[in-house]
CSV table of C-alpha atoms and ligand atoms in Angstrom, one decimal:
chain,number,residue,atom,x,y,z
J,36,MET,CA,-12.1,-18.5,-27.0
J,37,THR,CA,-13.4,-19.9,-30.3
J,38,LEU,CA,-12.6,-23.1,-32.1
J,39,TRP,CA,-10.4,-21.2,-34.4
J,40,SER,CA,-8.6,-18.6,-32.3
J,41,GLY,CA,-5.2,-20.1,-32.8
J,42,ARG,CA,-4.9,-18.6,-36.2
J,43,PHE,CA,-5.4,-15.0,-35.0
J,44,ASP,CA,-3.2,-12.5,-33.2
J,45,SER,CA,-6.1,-10.7,-31.6
J,46,ALA,CA,-9.5,-11.5,-30.3
J,47,PRO,CA,-12.4,-10.8,-32.6
J,48,ASP,CA,-14.2,-7.5,-32.5
J,49,PRO,CA,-17.1,-8.1,-30.1
J,50,ALA,CA,-19.7,-6.6,-32.4
J,51,ALA,CA,-18.4,-8.6,-35.4
J,52,PHE,CA,-18.3,-11.8,-33.2
J,53,ASP,CA,-21.9,-11.2,-31.9
J,54,PHE,CA,-23.1,-10.7,-35.5
J,55,GLY,CA,-21.8,-14.1,-36.4
J,56,ILE,CA,-22.9,-16.2,-33.4
J,57,SER,CA,-25.7,-18.7,-34.0
J,58,PHE,CA,-25.9,-20.3,-30.5
J,59,GLY,CA,-29.0,-18.2,-29.8
J,60,PHE,CA,-31.0,-20.3,-32.2
J,61,ASP,CA,-28.9,-23.4,-33.2
J,62,ARG,CA,-29.1,-24.6,-29.6
J,63,LEU,CA,-32.2,-26.3,-30.9
J,64,LEU,CA,-29.8,-28.7,-32.6
J,65,PHE,CA,-28.2,-29.7,-29.3
J,66,GLU,CA,-29.6,-33.2,-29.3
J,67,ASP,CA,-28.6,-33.8,-32.9
J,68,ASP,CA,-25.1,-32.4,-32.5
J,69,VAL,CA,-24.4,-34.7,-29.6
J,70,THR,CA,-25.9,-37.7,-31.4
J,71,GLY,CA,-23.7,-37.0,-34.4
J,72,SER,CA,-20.6,-36.5,-32.2
J,73,LEU,CA,-21.2,-39.8,-30.4
J,74,ALA,CA,-21.3,-41.6,-33.7
J,75,TRP,CA,-18.3,-39.8,-34.9
J,76,ALA,CA,-16.3,-40.7,-31.8
J,77,GLU,CA,-17.2,-44.4,-32.2
J,78,ALA,CA,-16.3,-44.2,-35.9
J,79,LEU,CA,-12.9,-42.7,-35.1
J,80,GLY,CA,-12.4,-45.4,-32.4
J,81,ALA,CA,-13.3,-48.2,-34.9
J,82,ALA,CA,-10.8,-46.7,-37.4
J,83,GLY,CA,-8.1,-46.8,-34.8
J,84,VAL,CA,-7.8,-43.0,-34.8
J,85,LEU,CA,-8.9,-42.7,-31.2
J,86,SER,CA,-7.6,-45.1,-28.5
J,87,VAL,CA,-10.1,-47.3,-26.8
J,88,GLY,CA,-9.7,-45.3,-23.6
J,89,ASP,CA,-10.2,-41.9,-25.3
J,90,THR,CA,-13.3,-43.2,-27.2
J,91,ARG,CA,-14.8,-44.5,-24.0
J,92,ALA,CA,-14.1,-41.2,-22.1
J,93,ILE,CA,-15.6,-39.2,-24.9
J,94,VAL,CA,-18.7,-41.4,-25.3
J,95,THR,CA,-19.4,-41.4,-21.6
J,96,ALA,CA,-19.0,-37.7,-21.2
J,97,LEU,CA,-21.2,-37.0,-24.3
J,98,LYS,CA,-23.9,-39.2,-23.0
J,99,ASP,CA,-23.9,-37.3,-19.7
J,100,ILE,CA,-23.9,-34.0,-21.6
J,101,LEU,CA,-26.9,-35.1,-23.7
J,102,ALA,CA,-28.8,-36.3,-20.6
J,103,GLU,CA,-28.1,-33.1,-18.8
J,104,GLY,CA,-29.1,-30.9,-21.7
J,105,LEU,CA,-32.3,-32.8,-22.2
J,106,ARG,CA,-33.2,-32.7,-18.5
J,107,ASN,CA,-32.4,-29.0,-18.2
J,108,PRO,CA,-32.5,-26.9,-21.3
J,109,ALA,CA,-30.9,-24.0,-19.4
J,110,PHE,CA,-27.7,-26.1,-19.4
J,111,VAL,CA,-27.4,-25.5,-23.1
J,112,ALA,CA,-26.1,-21.9,-22.8
J,113,GLY,CA,-22.8,-20.0,-22.7
J,114,PRO,CA,-20.7,-17.5,-24.6
J,115,ASP,CA,-20.1,-20.0,-27.4
J,116,GLU,CA,-20.2,-19.1,-31.1
J,117,ASP,CA,-22.5,-22.0,-31.9
J,118,VAL,CA,-23.9,-25.3,-30.6
J,119,HIS,CA,-20.9,-27.2,-31.9
J,120,SER,CA,-18.5,-25.0,-30.0
J,121,PHE,CA,-20.7,-25.4,-26.9
J,122,VAL,CA,-20.6,-29.2,-27.0
J,123,GLU,CA,-16.9,-29.4,-27.7
J,124,ARG,CA,-16.1,-26.9,-24.9
J,125,THR,CA,-18.2,-28.8,-22.4
J,126,LEU,CA,-16.6,-32.0,-23.4
J,127,VAL,CA,-13.1,-30.7,-23.1
J,128,GLU,CA,-13.9,-29.3,-19.7
J,129,ARG,CA,-14.9,-32.8,-18.6
J,130,VAL,CA,-12.3,-35.1,-20.3
J,131,GLY,CA,-9.5,-32.8,-21.3
J,132,ASP,CA,-7.3,-33.9,-24.2
J,133,ALA,CA,-9.5,-36.8,-25.2
J,134,GLY,CA,-12.2,-34.2,-25.9
J,135,ARG,CA,-9.7,-32.2,-28.0
J,136,ARG,CA,-9.3,-35.3,-30.3
J,137,LEU,CA,-13.0,-35.6,-31.2
J,138,HIS,CA,-12.9,-33.1,-34.1
J,139,THR,CA,-10.1,-35.1,-35.9
J,140,GLY,CA,-11.0,-35.4,-39.6
J,141,ARG,CA,-14.3,-33.5,-39.2
J,142,SER,CA,-15.4,-30.0,-40.1
J,143,ARG,CA,-18.3,-27.9,-38.7
J,144,ASN,CA,-19.3,-27.6,-42.4
J,145,GLU,CA,-20.5,-31.2,-42.5
J,146,GLN,CA,-21.4,-31.2,-38.8
J,147,VAL,CA,-24.0,-28.5,-39.2
J,148,SER,CA,-25.4,-30.2,-42.3
J,149,LEU,CA,-25.6,-33.4,-40.4
J,150,ASP,CA,-27.3,-31.8,-37.4
J,151,LEU,CA,-30.0,-30.1,-39.5
J,152,ARG,CA,-30.6,-33.3,-41.4
J,153,LEU,CA,-31.0,-35.2,-38.1
J,154,TYR,CA,-33.2,-32.4,-36.8
J,155,LEU,CA,-35.6,-32.5,-39.8
J,156,ARG,CA,-35.9,-36.2,-39.7
J,157,ARG,CA,-36.7,-36.1,-36.0
J,158,ARG,CA,-39.2,-33.2,-36.2
J,159,ILE,CA,-41.0,-33.7,-39.5
J,160,PRO,CA,-43.2,-36.6,-38.1
J,161,ALA,CA,-44.8,-34.2,-35.6
J,162,LEU,CA,-45.8,-31.9,-38.5
J,163,GLN,CA,-47.2,-34.8,-40.3
J,164,GLN,CA,-49.2,-35.8,-37.3
J,165,ALA,CA,-50.6,-32.3,-37.0
J,166,ILE,CA,-51.7,-32.4,-40.7
J,167,ALA,CA,-53.2,-35.9,-40.3
J,168,ARG,CA,-55.2,-34.7,-37.3
J,169,LEU,CA,-56.6,-32.0,-39.4
J,170,VAL,CA,-57.5,-34.5,-42.2
J,171,ASP,CA,-59.2,-36.5,-39.4
J,172,ALA,CA,-61.3,-33.4,-38.4
J,173,CYS,CA,-62.3,-32.8,-42.0
J,174,ALA,CA,-63.3,-36.5,-42.4
J,175,SER,CA,-65.4,-36.2,-39.2
J,176,GLN,CA,-67.1,-33.1,-40.6
J,177,ALA,CA,-67.7,-35.0,-43.8
J,178,GLU,CA,-69.3,-37.8,-41.9
J,179,GLN,CA,-71.5,-35.5,-39.8
J,180,ALA,CA,-72.6,-33.6,-43.0
J,181,GLY,CA,-74.3,-36.8,-44.3
J,182,ALA,CA,-76.4,-35.9,-47.3
J,183,ALA,CA,-76.3,-32.1,-46.7
J,184,LEU,CA,-75.9,-30.1,-49.9
J,185,MET,CA,-74.2,-26.8,-50.6
J,186,PRO,CA,-73.2,-24.8,-53.7
J,187,SER,CA,-69.6,-25.1,-55.0
J,188,TYR,CA,-68.0,-22.0,-56.5
J,189,THR,CA,-65.7,-21.1,-59.4
J,190,HIS,CA,-64.6,-17.5,-59.8
J,191,LEU,CA,-66.4,-17.2,-56.4
J,192,ARG,CA,-69.7,-17.4,-58.3
J,193,LYS,CA,-72.1,-20.3,-57.6
J,194,ALA,CA,-71.1,-23.2,-59.9
J,195,GLN,CA,-72.9,-26.5,-59.1
J,196,PRO,CA,-74.4,-28.3,-56.1
J,197,VAL,CA,-72.1,-30.6,-54.1
J,198,LEU,CA,-72.3,-32.5,-50.9
J,199,VAL,CA,-71.0,-30.6,-47.9
J,200,ALA,CA,-69.0,-33.8,-47.3
J,201,HIS,CA,-67.3,-33.4,-50.7
J,202,PHE,CA,-66.2,-29.9,-49.7
J,203,PHE,CA,-64.5,-31.1,-46.5
J,204,LEU,CA,-62.9,-34.0,-48.4
J,205,SER,CA,-61.5,-31.6,-51.0
J,206,HIS,CA,-59.5,-30.0,-48.2
J,207,ALA,CA,-58.5,-33.4,-46.8
J,208,ALA,CA,-57.2,-34.4,-50.3
J,209,ALA,CA,-54.8,-31.3,-50.5
J,210,LEU,CA,-53.6,-32.0,-46.9
J,211,GLN,CA,-52.8,-35.6,-47.7
J,212,ARG,CA,-50.5,-34.4,-50.4
J,213,ASP,CA,-48.8,-32.1,-47.9
J,214,TYR,CA,-48.2,-35.1,-45.7
J,215,ALA,CA,-46.6,-36.9,-48.5
J,216,ARG,CA,-44.5,-33.8,-49.5
J,217,LEU,CA,-43.2,-33.6,-45.9
J,218,ALA,CA,-42.2,-37.2,-46.2
J,219,ALA,CA,-40.4,-36.4,-49.4
J,220,ALA,CA,-38.5,-33.6,-47.7
J,221,SER,CA,-37.5,-36.0,-45.0
J,222,ALA,CA,-36.3,-38.5,-47.6
J,223,GLU,CA,-34.2,-35.8,-49.2
J,224,ALA,CA,-32.5,-35.1,-45.9
J,225,ASP,CA,-31.8,-38.8,-45.6
J,226,ALA,CA,-28.1,-38.8,-46.5
J,227,LEU,CA,-25.1,-38.9,-44.3
J,228,PRO,CA,-22.7,-35.9,-45.0
J,229,LEU,CA,-20.0,-37.1,-42.5
J,230,GLY,CA,-16.8,-38.1,-44.3
J,231,SER,CA,-17.0,-34.9,-46.4
J,232,GLY,CA,-14.6,-33.0,-44.2
J,233,ALA,CA,-14.6,-29.3,-44.8
J,234,ILE,CA,-15.1,-29.9,-48.6
J,235,ALA,CA,-12.6,-32.4,-50.0
J,236,GLY,CA,-13.3,-35.5,-47.8
J,237,THR,CA,-11.4,-36.8,-44.9
J,238,SER,CA,-8.0,-38.6,-44.8
J,239,TYR,CA,-9.0,-40.9,-41.9
J,240,PRO,CA,-10.4,-44.3,-42.8
J,241,VAL,CA,-13.9,-43.8,-41.2
J,242,ASP,CA,-16.5,-46.3,-42.2
J,243,THR,CA,-19.2,-44.0,-43.6
J,244,ALA,CA,-21.6,-46.8,-44.4
J,245,MET,CA,-21.5,-47.9,-40.7
J,246,LEU,CA,-21.9,-44.2,-39.6
J,247,ALA,CA,-24.9,-43.9,-41.9
J,248,LYS,CA,-26.5,-47.0,-40.3
J,249,THR,CA,-25.8,-45.8,-36.8
J,250,LEU,CA,-27.4,-42.4,-37.4
J,251,GLY,CA,-30.4,-43.9,-39.3
J,252,PHE,CA,-29.5,-42.7,-42.8
J,253,SER,CA,-30.2,-44.9,-45.7
J,254,ARG,CA,-27.3,-43.6,-47.8
J,255,VAL,CA,-24.1,-41.5,-47.8
J,256,VAL,CA,-24.0,-38.2,-49.9
J,257,GLN,CA,-22.5,-38.6,-53.3
J,258,ASN,CA,-19.9,-35.8,-53.4
J,259,SER,CA,-18.1,-34.0,-50.6
J,260,MET,CA,-18.0,-30.6,-52.4
J,261,ASP,CA,-21.7,-30.9,-53.1
J,262,ALA,CA,-22.3,-31.9,-49.5
J,263,SER,CA,-20.6,-28.8,-48.2
J,264,SER,CA,-22.8,-26.5,-50.4
J,265,ASP,CA,-26.0,-28.5,-50.4
J,266,ARG,CA,-29.1,-27.2,-48.6
J,267,ASP,CA,-31.6,-28.4,-51.2
J,268,PHE,CA,-33.3,-30.5,-48.4
J,269,VAL,CA,-33.9,-27.2,-46.6
J,270,ALA,CA,-35.5,-25.6,-49.7
J,271,SER,CA,-37.7,-28.7,-50.1
J,272,PHE,CA,-38.8,-28.6,-46.5
J,273,LEU,CA,-39.6,-24.9,-46.8
J,274,PHE,CA,-41.5,-25.6,-50.0
J,275,ALA,CA,-43.5,-28.4,-48.3
J,276,THR,CA,-44.3,-26.2,-45.3
J,277,SER,CA,-45.2,-23.2,-47.6
J,278,LEU,CA,-47.6,-25.2,-49.7
J,279,ALA,CA,-49.1,-26.8,-46.6
J,280,MET,CA,-49.6,-23.2,-45.3
J,281,VAL,CA,-51.2,-22.2,-48.7
J,282,HIS,CA,-53.7,-25.0,-48.3
J,283,LEU,CA,-54.4,-24.0,-44.7
J,284,SER,CA,-54.9,-20.5,-46.0
J,285,ARG,CA,-57.4,-21.7,-48.6
J,286,LEU,CA,-59.3,-23.6,-45.9
J,287,ALA,CA,-59.2,-20.6,-43.7
J,288,GLU,CA,-60.5,-18.3,-46.4
J,289,ASP,CA,-63.3,-20.7,-47.3
J,290,LEU,CA,-64.4,-20.9,-43.7
J,291,ILE,CA,-64.1,-17.1,-43.1
J,292,LEU,CA,-66.5,-16.6,-46.0
J,293,PHE,CA,-68.8,-19.5,-45.2
J,294,THR,CA,-69.2,-18.6,-41.5
J,295,GLY,CA,-69.9,-15.0,-42.3
J,296,GLU,CA,-73.4,-13.5,-42.3
J,297,GLU,CA,-73.7,-13.5,-46.1
J,298,HIS,CA,-73.3,-17.2,-46.4
J,299,GLY,CA,-74.0,-18.6,-42.9
J,300,PHE,CA,-73.2,-22.2,-44.1
J,301,PHE,CA,-71.3,-23.0,-40.9
J,302,GLU,CA,-71.2,-21.7,-37.4
J,303,LEU,CA,-67.9,-21.1,-35.6
J,304,SER,CA,-68.0,-22.3,-32.1
J,305,ASP,CA,-67.6,-19.6,-29.5
J,306,ALA,CA,-64.3,-21.3,-28.5
J,307,SER,CA,-62.7,-20.5,-31.9
J,308,ALA,CA,-64.0,-16.9,-32.3
J,309,THR,CA,-63.3,-13.6,-30.8
J,310,GLY,CA,-65.3,-10.5,-30.1
J,311,SER,CA,-64.9,-6.8,-30.9
J,312,SER,CA,-63.9,-4.3,-28.3
J,313,MET,CA,-66.5,-1.8,-29.7
J,314,MET,CA,-69.2,-3.7,-31.7
J,315,PRO,CA,-71.1,-6.0,-29.4
J,316,GLN,CA,-72.6,-8.1,-32.3
J,317,LYS,CA,-69.3,-9.2,-33.7
J,318,LYS,CA,-68.1,-12.8,-33.8
J,319,ASN,CA,-64.8,-12.6,-35.6
J,320,PRO,CA,-62.8,-15.6,-37.1
J,321,ASP,CA,-59.4,-14.3,-35.8
J,322,PRO,CA,-57.7,-17.8,-35.6
J,323,LEU,CA,-58.6,-18.4,-39.3
J,324,GLU,CA,-57.4,-14.9,-40.3
J,325,LEU,CA,-54.1,-15.5,-38.5
J,326,VAL,CA,-53.6,-18.8,-40.3
J,327,ARG,CA,-54.2,-17.0,-43.6
J,328,GLY,CA,-51.9,-14.2,-42.5
J,329,LYS,CA,-49.0,-16.5,-41.3
J,330,THR,CA,-48.9,-18.1,-44.8
J,331,GLY,CA,-47.1,-14.9,-45.9
J,332,ARG,CA,-44.4,-15.6,-43.3
J,333,ALA,CA,-43.9,-19.2,-44.5
J,334,VAL,CA,-43.7,-18.3,-48.1
J,335,GLY,CA,-41.3,-15.5,-47.2
J,336,ARG,CA,-39.0,-18.0,-45.5
J,337,LEU,CA,-39.0,-20.1,-48.7
J,338,THR,CA,-38.4,-17.1,-50.9
J,339,GLY,CA,-35.7,-15.7,-48.6
J,340,TRP,CA,-33.9,-19.0,-48.5
J,341,LEU,CA,-33.9,-19.5,-52.3
J,342,VAL,CA,-32.5,-16.0,-52.7
J,343,THR,CA,-29.7,-16.8,-50.2
J,344,MET,CA,-28.8,-20.0,-52.0
J,345,LYS,CA,-28.8,-18.3,-55.4
J,346,GLY,CA,-25.8,-16.1,-54.7
J,347,LEU,CA,-23.5,-18.8,-53.4
J,348,PRO,CA,-20.4,-20.3,-55.0
J,349,THR,CA,-19.6,-24.0,-54.4
J,350,GLY,CA,-18.5,-24.9,-50.9
J,351,TYR,CA,-19.6,-23.9,-47.4
J,352,ASN,CA,-20.3,-20.2,-47.0
J,353,LYS,CA,-21.4,-18.6,-43.8
J,354,ASP,CA,-24.6,-17.4,-45.6
J,355,LEU,CA,-25.8,-21.0,-45.1
J,356,GLN,CA,-26.2,-20.3,-41.4
J,357,GLU,CA,-29.4,-18.5,-42.3
J,358,ASP,CA,-31.0,-21.9,-43.1
J,359,LYS,CA,-31.7,-22.6,-39.4
J,360,GLU,CA,-33.9,-19.7,-38.5
J,361,ALA,CA,-35.9,-20.3,-41.7
J,362,VAL,CA,-36.4,-23.9,-40.8
J,363,PHE,CA,-37.4,-23.3,-37.2
J,364,ASP,CA,-39.7,-20.5,-38.0
J,365,ALA,CA,-41.5,-22.3,-40.9
J,366,GLU,CA,-41.8,-25.4,-38.7
J,367,ASN,CA,-43.3,-23.5,-35.8
J,368,THR,CA,-45.6,-21.5,-38.1
J,369,LEU,CA,-47.0,-24.7,-39.7
J,370,ALA,CA,-47.4,-26.4,-36.3
J,371,VAL,CA,-49.3,-23.6,-34.6
J,372,SER,CA,-51.4,-23.0,-37.8
J,373,ALA,CA,-52.4,-26.6,-38.2
J,374,HIS,CA,-53.3,-26.8,-34.6
J,375,ALA,CA,-55.5,-23.7,-34.8
J,376,ALA,CA,-57.2,-24.9,-38.0
J,377,HIS,CA,-57.9,-28.2,-36.3
J,378,ALA,CA,-59.4,-26.4,-33.3
J,379,VAL,CA,-61.8,-24.5,-35.6
J,380,VAL,CA,-62.7,-27.3,-38.0
J,381,SER,CA,-63.4,-29.9,-35.3
J,382,ARG,CA,-65.8,-27.5,-33.6
J,383,LEU,CA,-67.6,-26.2,-36.7
J,384,SER,CA,-71.4,-26.9,-37.0
J,385,ILE,CA,-73.2,-27.1,-40.3
J,386,ASN,CA,-76.3,-25.0,-40.9
J,387,ALA,CA,-77.9,-27.4,-43.3
J,388,ASP,CA,-80.9,-25.3,-44.1
J,389,ARG,CA,-78.7,-22.4,-45.3
J,390,THR,CA,-76.5,-24.7,-47.3
J,391,ALA,CA,-79.4,-26.4,-49.0
J,392,GLN,CA,-81.2,-23.1,-49.7
J,393,ALA,CA,-78.0,-21.8,-51.3
J,394,ALA,CA,-77.6,-25.0,-53.4
J,395,SER,CA,-80.9,-24.4,-55.2
J,396,GLY,CA,-81.7,-22.0,-58.0
J,397,LEU,CA,-79.9,-21.1,-61.2
J,398,LEU,CA,-76.8,-23.2,-60.4
J,399,LEU,CA,-78.8,-26.1,-61.7
J,400,ALA,CA,-78.5,-24.8,-65.2
J,401,THR,CA,-75.9,-27.4,-66.2
J,402,ASP,CA,-78.2,-30.2,-65.0
J,403,VAL,CA,-81.0,-28.7,-67.2
J,404,ALA,CA,-78.7,-28.6,-70.1
J,405,ASP,CA,-77.6,-32.2,-69.4
J,406,TYR,CA,-81.3,-33.2,-69.4
J,407,LEU,CA,-81.6,-31.9,-73.0
J,408,VAL,CA,-78.4,-33.8,-74.0
J,409,SER,CA,-79.9,-37.0,-72.6
J,410,ARG,CA,-82.9,-36.4,-75.0
J,411,GLY,CA,-80.5,-36.1,-77.9
J,412,MET,CA,-79.8,-32.4,-78.2
J,413,PRO,CA,-76.2,-31.5,-78.9
J,414,PHE,CA,-74.6,-29.9,-75.8
J,415,ARG,CA,-73.7,-26.6,-77.5
J,416,ARG,CA,-77.4,-26.2,-78.5
J,417,ALA,CA,-78.6,-27.2,-75.1
J,418,HIS,CA,-76.2,-24.6,-73.6
J,419,GLU,CA,-77.9,-21.9,-75.7
J,420,VAL,CA,-81.4,-23.0,-74.9
J,421,VAL,CA,-80.7,-23.0,-71.1
J,422,GLY,CA,-78.8,-19.8,-71.3
J,423,ALA,CA,-81.9,-18.1,-72.8
J,424,MET,CA,-84.0,-19.6,-70.0
J,425,VAL,CA,-81.6,-18.3,-67.4
J,426,ARG,CA,-81.6,-14.8,-68.9
J,427,ARG,CA,-85.4,-14.8,-68.7
J,428,LEU,CA,-85.6,-16.2,-65.2
J,429,LEU,CA,-83.1,-13.7,-63.9
J,430,ALA,CA,-85.1,-10.8,-65.4
J,431,GLU,CA,-88.2,-12.2,-63.7
J,432,ARG,CA,-86.4,-12.9,-60.5
J,433,ARG,CA,-87.5,-16.6,-60.6
J,434,ASP,CA,-85.7,-19.9,-60.9
J,435,PHE,CA,-86.3,-23.3,-62.5
J,436,SER,CA,-88.6,-24.5,-59.8
J,437,ASP,CA,-91.1,-21.7,-60.6
J,438,LEU,CA,-91.5,-22.8,-64.3
J,439,SER,CA,-94.9,-24.3,-65.4
J,440,MET,CA,-94.8,-27.2,-67.7
J,441,ALA,CA,-96.0,-24.9,-70.5
J,442,GLU,CA,-93.0,-22.7,-69.9
J,443,TRP,CA,-90.6,-25.7,-70.0
J,444,ARG,CA,-92.1,-26.8,-73.3
J,445,GLU,CA,-91.9,-23.2,-74.6
J,446,ALA,CA,-88.2,-23.2,-74.0
J,447,SER,CA,-87.8,-26.6,-75.8
J,448,ASP,CA,-90.2,-29.3,-76.8
J,449,MET,CA,-87.6,-31.8,-75.7
J,450,PHE,CA,-88.5,-31.1,-72.1
J,451,GLY,CA,-90.7,-33.9,-70.7
J,452,GLU,CA,-92.8,-34.1,-67.6
J,453,ASP,CA,-89.7,-35.2,-65.7
J,454,ALA,CA,-87.7,-32.1,-66.5
J,455,PRO,CA,-88.4,-30.4,-63.2
J,456,LEU,CA,-87.1,-33.5,-61.4
J,457,ALA,CA,-83.7,-33.1,-63.0
J,458,ALA,CA,-83.5,-29.5,-61.7
J,459,THR,CA,-82.9,-30.2,-58.1
J,460,ALA,CA,-79.6,-30.1,-56.1
J,461,LEU,CA,-80.1,-33.7,-55.0
J,462,ALA,CA,-80.7,-35.0,-58.6
J,463,SER,CA,-77.7,-33.0,-59.7
J,464,VAL,CA,-75.3,-34.7,-57.3
J,465,GLN,CA,-76.9,-38.1,-57.8
J,466,ALA,CA,-76.4,-37.7,-61.6
J,467,LYS,CA,-72.6,-37.6,-61.2
J,468,ARG,CA,-70.8,-40.8,-62.4
J,469,THR,CA,-67.1,-40.5,-61.8
J,470,PRO,CA,-65.1,-41.7,-58.8
J,471,GLN,CA,-63.8,-38.2,-58.0
J,472,SER,CA,-67.3,-36.6,-58.3
J,473,THR,CA,-69.7,-35.4,-55.7
J,474,SER,CA,-72.1,-38.4,-56.3
J,475,PRO,CA,-73.2,-39.7,-52.9
J,476,ASP,CA,-71.7,-43.2,-53.6
J,477,ALA,CA,-68.4,-41.7,-54.8
J,478,VAL,CA,-68.2,-39.5,-51.7
J,479,GLN,CA,-69.0,-42.4,-49.4
J,480,ALA,CA,-66.2,-44.4,-51.0
J,481,ALA,CA,-63.8,-41.4,-50.8
J,482,LEU,CA,-64.6,-41.1,-47.1
J,483,GLY,CA,-63.8,-44.7,-46.6
J,484,ARG,CA,-60.4,-44.3,-48.4
J,485,CYS,CA,-59.8,-41.2,-46.3
J,486,ARG,CA,-60.5,-43.1,-43.1
J,487,THR,CA,-58.1,-45.9,-44.2
J,488,TRP,CA,-55.4,-43.2,-44.9
J,489,ILE,CA,-56.0,-41.7,-41.4
J,490,SER,CA,-55.6,-45.0,-39.6
J,491,ALA,CA,-52.3,-45.5,-41.3
J,492,ALA,CA,-51.1,-42.0,-40.7
J,493,LEU,CA,-52.3,-41.4,-37.1
J,494,PRO,CA,-51.8,-43.5,-34.0
J,495,PRO,CA,-55.3,-44.9,-33.0
J,496,THR,CA,-55.6,-42.8,-29.8
J,497,GLN,CA,-55.5,-39.5,-31.8
J,498,THR,CA,-58.4,-40.1,-34.2
J,499,GLN,CA,-61.7,-38.5,-33.4
J,500,LYS,CA,-63.8,-41.5,-34.5
K,180,LIG,N1,-23.0,-21.8,-37.3
K,180,LIG,C1,-22.5,-22.3,-38.6
K,180,LIG,C2,-23.7,-22.5,-39.5
K,180,LIG,O1,-24.7,-22.5,-39.0
K,180,LIG,C3,-21.8,-23.6,-38.4
K,180,LIG,C4,-20.8,-24.0,-39.4
K,180,LIG,C5,-19.7,-23.1,-39.3
K,180,LIG,N2,-18.6,-23.4,-40.3
K,180,LIG,C6,-17.7,-22.5,-40.6
K,180,LIG,N3,-16.8,-22.8,-41.4
K,180,LIG,N4,-17.7,-21.3,-40.1
K,180,LIG,O2,-23.6,-22.7,-40.7
């Protein structure tokens, strides 16, 4: 028995019916579906469409059903087509005809949009917390790194020295944007679709402003036809989760490289590494590789969803049912990945000797050029002079710290006694002047701002410091 069997002479073909059912996954919307139906029953009661007695019977039964489903998830099961059919069937079993009146003036088209909006608004904060906990772990690493130096890279070639703290805060900065992007996706879901009916609106005088307020929405959708078609909020959520996964993947890739033998900047804790079944020396970064790998899955969900939406005409189409598995999978992927990344980052130790060692050498060339600029040489000339020095040092397998004063002077008579002092990693970071730079003062201030952000984003019990 379906919600629509009255229209048909025969029962649906079992295979075709099975193909269409969504109860296997949309049962995750159970709580939201009942919440929406409770508000709808009240609204019909207030509009005089339902009698006081029917409204009371429906509300009481729905509250019982909700409590039972929350207490015992196995209760939310049956041969039903979807979660909406399950709730309605259960209600009718308990209150008879009153239950058969609940769907007056309402369509599953708006109901499913409502449920998913409620679901996202309920669940997004947990993802934001997971992101904020990872920001917190990055900030703690930045604190512990103190004045430690490391090379930064462009084109994966050594670029310039930076503070290790600056590296960790660079990841924190991207993650803070992900947090905001999730908030924006939640804000996009923040519109009540009820009152849209199947597509044209409803002919019962329900108070949509009141319904919006009851259900925690700040507004009502603009247009019922758009509401029946619209899943932009799903696309925005999938984009927010995909980009967050891209950032987790970048962090994972950095840490896979930097904890490897060739770099050795950081050490993975034994707790966040795995061994090899054959090679006894191996300490593999499996959790980081999985985070990087699962990013493909998240991006795939976004891509798949955009392709689904692209083919649709205006109005509800059953294709839209595909939105839910995309949302649930993307949500779960980001949640487990952020958790794994947190486990790795919070247990990472810095090998400050190795990072300092790697931050010295020819990556100080820009600082040497800046020295000449400070003595009045045009930058383009200085670039040439230092380029020639680098060419020679490379050929001789030496670096700036090996140059005698005579050799400095030979390269340019603008080099003074203090030239070698400019060519150190510490002098390089200390020379930086802008607020977003790796200058120790700027990084200290950035860490302070990051801590302030974390205290606003995370409940106090969850911070590491
Ligand atoms: N399971 C459907 C979905 O997820 C619910 C809406 C069904 N509406 C309809 N007209 N068949 O989209």
